[in-house]
């Protein structure tokens, strides 16, 4: 049974689904998401962003989430690819997301 579960999970994670195209630039889309999060808890914006990132990572505590976990999610969400499949320009776009998190919220 465990072997089957391992095989099924591994098989499912090897096939990335393609997200729908964005109606705006990726950078604007990410900025829009972050600004909405920051408005949810204006008195504690850092907590709102941490809760959102935790939700992306299936409820993992923010201290257990690594930059690579979020990079992998963003690569899929923005480009339908793995980080290793992205070019320098795309990786730089993902880095702007981390720069914002570091500058505005002290995360990562």
Coordinates of C-alpha atoms in Angstrom, one line a residue:
X1 CA 0.0 0.0 0.0
X2 CA 2.8 2.5 0.9
X3 CA 4.6 1.7 -2.3
X4 CA 1.5 2.5 -4.3
X5 CA 0.9 5.8 -2.4
X6 CA 4.5 6.8 -3.0
X7 CA 4.3 5.9 -6.7
X8 CA 0.9 7.8 -7.1
X9 CA 2.2 10.9 -5.4
X10 CA 5.5 10.9 -7.3
X11 CA 3.7 10.3 -10.6
X12 CA 1.2 13.1 -9.9
X13 CA 3.9 15.6 -9.0
X14 CA 5.9 14.9 -12.1
X15 CA 3.1 16.3 -14.4
X16 CA 2.6 20.0 -14.0
X17 CA -0.7 21.4 -15.1
X18 CA -0.7 24.6 -17.1
X19 CA -2.3 27.6 -15.3
X20 CA -4.5 29.9 -17.3
X21 CA -2.9 33.0 -18.9
X22 CA -2.9 36.2 -16.9
X23 CA -4.9 39.2 -18.0
X24 CA -2.0 41.4 -16.9
X25 CA 1.8 41.2 -16.4
X26 CA 3.0 38.7 -13.9
X27 CA 4.7 41.3 -11.8
X28 CA 1.5 43.4 -11.6
X29 CA -0.5 40.3 -10.7
X30 CA 1.9 39.4 -7.8
X31 CA 1.9 43.0 -6.6
X32 CA -1.9 43.0 -6.7
X33 CA -2.0 39.8 -4.6
X34 CA 0.4 41.2 -2.1
X35 CA -1.4 44.5 -1.8
X36 CA -4.7 42.7 -1.1
X37 CA -3.1 40.6 1.5
X38 CA -1.6 43.7 3.2
X39 CA -5.1 45.2 3.3
X40 CA -6.6 42.2 5.0
X41 CA -4.8 42.9 8.2
X42 CA -3.5 46.5 7.9
X43 CA -2.4 46.3 11.6
X44 CA -0.4 43.2 11.0
X45 CA 0.5 42.9 7.3
X46 CA 3.4 40.5 8.0
X47 CA 1.0 38.0 9.7
X48 CA -1.4 38.1 6.7
X49 CA 1.5 37.4 4.2
X50 CA 2.9 34.6 6.4
X51 CA -0.6 33.0 6.7
X52 CA -0.9 33.2 2.9
X53 CA 2.5 31.6 2.3
X54 CA 1.7 29.0 4.9
X55 CA -1.5 28.2 3.0
X56 CA 0.5 27.8 -0.2
X57 CA 2.7 25.2 1.6
X58 CA -0.2 23.1 2.9
X59 CA -0.3 24.8 6.4
X60 CA 3.5 24.5 7.1
X61 CA 4.7 26.9 9.8
X62 CA 6.4 29.9 8.2
X63 CA 9.7 28.9 9.9
X64 CA 9.7 25.6 8.0
X65 CA 9.1 27.1 4.6
X66 CA 12.2 27.7 2.5
X67 CA 12.7 30.1 -0.3
X68 CA 13.0 27.1 -2.7
X69 CA 9.4 26.0 -1.7
X70 CA 8.0 29.4 -2.7
X71 CA 10.2 29.6 -5.8
X72 CA 8.9 26.3 -7.0
X73 CA 5.3 27.4 -6.5
X74 CA 5.8 30.7 -8.2
X75 CA 7.5 29.0 -11.2
X76 CA 4.5 26.8 -11.6
X77 CA 2.0 29.5 -11.0
X78 CA 3.6 32.1 -13.3
X79 CA 5.3 30.0 -16.0
X80 CA 3.9 26.4 -15.7
X81 CA 7.6 25.2 -15.2
X82 CA 10.1 24.2 -12.6
X83 CA 12.6 26.8 -11.5
X84 CA 15.4 24.9 -13.2
X85 CA 13.5 25.3 -16.5
X86 CA 13.3 29.1 -16.3
X87 CA 15.6 31.6 -17.9
X88 CA 17.4 34.5 -16.2
X89 CA 14.7 37.0 -16.9
X90 CA 12.0 34.8 -15.4
X91 CA 14.1 34.0 -12.3
X92 CA 14.7 37.7 -11.9
X93 CA 10.9 38.3 -11.9
X94 CA 10.5 35.7 -9.1
X95 CA 13.4 37.4 -7.2
X96 CA 11.4 40.7 -7.2
X97 CA 8.7 38.9 -5.2
X98 CA 11.3 37.8 -2.6
X99 CA 12.8 41.3 -2.5
X100 CA 9.3 42.7 -1.7
X101 CA 8.9 40.1 1.1
X102 CA 12.3 40.9 2.6
X103 CA 11.9 44.7 2.3
X104 CA 8.3 45.1 3.4
X105 CA 7.8 42.2 5.8
X106 CA 11.2 40.9 6.9
X107 CA 10.4 37.4 5.5
X108 CA 13.1 35.3 3.8

